[in-house]
XYZ file of C-alpha atoms in Angstrom:
242
model
C -47.833 34.139 -41.665
C -45.176 34.204 -44.746
C -42.353 31.440 -43.997
C -39.302 33.728 -46.168
C -37.206 33.732 -43.249
C -37.881 31.077 -40.898
C -35.633 28.518 -40.977
C -36.964 24.607 -41.297
C -37.396 22.035 -38.837
C -38.652 18.735 -40.639
C -38.178 15.591 -38.533
C -37.199 11.637 -40.072
C -38.880 8.805 -38.188
C -35.981 6.056 -38.824
C -32.586 6.156 -39.427
C -33.332 4.415 -42.294
C -35.212 7.735 -43.864
C -31.890 10.604 -43.038
C -30.265 10.205 -46.654
C -33.511 12.048 -47.901
C -33.141 15.022 -45.090
C -30.196 17.826 -45.948
C -28.452 16.754 -42.679
C -25.047 18.876 -44.030
C -27.290 22.276 -43.323
C -28.775 21.207 -40.597
C -28.829 20.876 -36.352
C -29.750 17.131 -36.459
C -31.744 16.211 -32.682
C -31.094 13.006 -32.236
C -33.715 11.638 -30.350
C -33.652 7.947 -27.989
C -36.534 8.648 -25.272
C -35.835 5.082 -23.806
C -34.300 5.237 -22.845
C -30.078 6.677 -24.841
C -30.663 10.507 -24.891
C -32.758 10.706 -21.639
C -29.599 8.356 -20.218
C -27.264 11.183 -21.337
C -29.536 14.141 -19.682
C -29.047 12.951 -16.989
C -25.123 12.094 -17.104
C -24.605 15.189 -18.079
C -26.873 16.665 -16.328
C -25.370 15.577 -13.025
C -21.926 16.107 -13.587
C -20.756 14.231 -15.581
C -17.577 15.242 -17.984
C -18.380 13.828 -20.813
C -20.788 11.150 -22.723
C -18.461 9.166 -25.204
C -21.020 7.824 -27.863
C -19.720 4.976 -29.867
C -21.660 2.544 -32.124
C -20.030 -1.046 -30.899
C -19.678 -2.733 -28.046
C -15.502 -3.805 -29.007
C -15.224 0.132 -29.051
C -17.270 1.258 -26.142
C -14.749 -1.357 -23.998
C -11.547 -0.191 -26.250
C -12.412 3.262 -25.472
C -13.199 2.686 -21.461
C -10.315 1.604 -21.397
C -7.906 4.822 -23.721
C -9.789 7.403 -21.463
C -10.687 5.715 -18.209
C -14.104 6.067 -18.713
C -16.901 3.700 -17.703
C -18.805 1.782 -19.786
C -22.372 1.308 -19.949
C -25.103 0.150 -23.103
C -27.459 -1.687 -24.071
C -28.519 -4.214 -27.004
C -32.267 -4.933 -26.559
C -32.376 -2.899 -23.530
C -30.334 -5.784 -21.972
C -26.614 -5.004 -20.516
C -24.815 -5.951 -22.628
C -21.883 -8.855 -21.006
C -18.802 -7.150 -20.680
C -19.295 -3.465 -19.938
C -20.445 -1.971 -16.692
C -23.638 0.414 -16.645
C -26.607 -0.148 -18.161
C -28.483 2.040 -20.335
C -30.715 3.062 -17.277
C -30.836 7.181 -16.415
C -30.981 5.936 -12.760
C -27.964 4.874 -12.800
C -26.315 8.263 -13.199
C -26.875 10.114 -9.939
C -24.216 12.817 -8.992
C -23.260 10.950 -6.102
C -21.631 8.486 -9.000
C -21.838 9.848 -12.502
C -19.936 13.533 -11.234
C -16.640 14.654 -12.949
C -16.739 11.056 -14.707
C -16.647 9.895 -18.652
C -18.787 8.205 -19.617
C -19.016 5.789 -22.832
C -22.768 4.686 -23.725
C -23.695 2.761 -26.979
C -27.260 1.457 -27.610
C -29.268 -0.180 -29.589
C -30.330 2.572 -32.063
C -29.821 5.944 -30.660
C -26.069 5.953 -30.351
C -26.373 4.393 -33.672
C -28.534 7.302 -35.598
C -25.681 9.340 -33.504
C -22.533 7.885 -35.994
C -25.210 7.762 -38.858
C -25.803 11.875 -38.130
C -22.026 12.488 -39.029
C -21.308 15.709 -41.487
C -24.361 17.578 -39.985
C -24.065 21.135 -38.931
C -24.354 20.293 -35.372
C -25.683 17.396 -33.591
C -27.579 17.479 -29.821
C -29.107 14.743 -28.193
C -33.401 15.621 -26.510
C -35.622 13.602 -24.378
C -38.415 15.124 -22.332
C -36.006 15.279 -19.466
C -34.248 17.839 -21.450
C -37.108 19.506 -23.111
C -36.827 23.206 -23.136
C -33.072 23.013 -22.555
C -33.344 21.369 -26.934
C -36.166 24.137 -27.732
C -34.493 27.306 -26.650
C -31.109 25.906 -28.142
C -33.265 25.936 -31.584
C -34.868 28.951 -30.898
C -31.713 30.985 -30.723
C -29.676 29.032 -33.249
C -32.408 29.994 -35.802
C -30.538 27.043 -38.540
C -32.557 23.964 -40.264
C -33.377 21.333 -37.866
C -34.096 17.158 -38.401
C -35.822 15.823 -35.634
C -33.932 12.579 -35.735
C -35.811 9.875 -34.183
C -34.269 6.588 -33.432
C -37.378 4.005 -33.524
C -36.137 0.566 -32.528
C -34.488 -1.369 -35.113
C -35.747 0.736 -38.358
C -39.000 1.126 -37.140
C -41.200 3.487 -36.541
C -42.200 4.148 -32.492
C -44.302 5.800 -30.451
C -42.236 7.563 -27.532
C -39.946 8.699 -30.440
C -42.715 10.673 -32.433
C -44.098 11.833 -29.123
C -41.546 14.380 -28.241
C -40.760 15.298 -31.944
C -43.918 16.176 -31.580
C -43.389 18.327 -28.912
C -40.357 20.033 -29.771
C -41.804 21.271 -33.230
C -45.273 22.017 -31.537
C -42.927 24.470 -29.587
C -41.076 25.747 -32.435
C -43.938 25.843 -34.949
C -43.868 30.250 -34.433
C -39.557 30.281 -34.683
C -39.496 27.795 -38.181
C -41.336 26.816 -41.037
C -42.526 23.068 -40.819
C -43.503 21.895 -44.136
C -43.169 18.280 -43.804
C -45.929 16.153 -42.677
C -44.363 13.640 -40.092
C -43.576 16.499 -37.700
C -47.261 17.404 -37.895
C -48.376 14.553 -38.273
C -46.043 13.994 -34.475
C -47.563 17.153 -33.467
C -51.500 15.518 -33.584
C -50.175 12.803 -31.918
C -48.676 14.619 -29.152
C -51.546 17.553 -28.256
C -53.499 13.491 -28.304
C -51.712 11.988 -25.722
C -49.433 15.546 -23.822
C -51.561 15.153 -20.787
C -50.495 11.916 -20.246
C -47.920 10.431 -21.905
C -46.576 7.184 -19.603
C -51.068 5.899 -20.535
C -49.563 5.775 -24.513
C -46.416 5.092 -23.820
C -47.324 2.006 -22.332
C -49.053 0.709 -25.470
C -45.782 0.160 -26.923
C -43.547 -1.804 -28.033
C -40.797 -0.847 -26.666
C -42.234 -0.523 -23.181
C -43.036 -3.851 -23.638
C -39.872 -4.666 -23.379
C -38.820 -2.877 -20.512
C -41.622 -3.798 -18.471
C -40.499 -7.309 -18.981
C -36.908 -6.067 -17.288
C -39.028 -4.284 -14.269
C -37.876 -0.915 -15.972
C -40.968 0.965 -15.569
C -39.445 4.055 -12.840
C -37.061 4.276 -16.292
C -40.547 5.034 -18.743
C -41.714 7.423 -15.765
C -38.363 9.682 -15.967
C -37.837 9.499 -19.467
C -41.456 10.839 -20.378
C -40.277 13.315 -17.141
C -39.777 17.133 -18.706
C -37.597 19.675 -17.920
C -36.466 17.649 -15.199
C -32.337 16.921 -16.381
C -32.284 20.013 -18.488
C -29.179 20.441 -19.830
C -28.276 20.575 -24.012
C -26.177 17.696 -25.054
C -23.718 19.084 -27.717
C -21.575 16.677 -30.184
C -17.816 18.584 -29.757
C -14.684 16.208 -30.636
C -16.853 13.356 -30.678
C -18.168 13.486 -26.995
C -21.149 14.839 -25.732
C -20.768 17.759 -22.916
C -23.099 20.021 -21.723
C -23.137 23.808 -23.688
C -23.359 26.734 -21.558
C -27.017 27.891 -21.504
């Protein structure tokens, strides 16, 4: 197959490697499966007006006061003292979040999002909005960087699994000349029929399970239960028209 006219698709396995990629030319997909980008998809699918990602607890509190938004976030899997809510996608049903602004800070996902400033576009991806992400990227036909939030710059399993799922679906439409993308695709093919069993072996699962958050993990690994496309515009993530 000729690749002359196809845009590139690459996987960045850690924020520490982002400087090696051509961010300004690309759509960057922020991936933080457990749990930030799953929570963002859940909140927007359930009618949140916007999600404002911030990179510190102080900025979260300040932005919440300025916007009248709900403040939420975690550090190391735990709700941060001083914030109103946590980083669980199950905390934001339509009956609670519809029409509201959510201001969110997390250990890894919102940090990567801010590091990606200057990208051609920024969207967020997770299994709950897998098809929405793939459909959007296919339609845009621009270079793509699948950016894994990882865990404090260390590669993690669940983000690579999602990157592999996207790379697999988009392979016919993109030039995938990236060993990380190929490895992620192989990983996804190996575990696609039982993602939960794979992620149960992951270090981040152990952190969340210790807080009794297994139900969160199952939600975060369920494809297309929050089919929305979060697009960053003017510092806020909003559901793009589909």
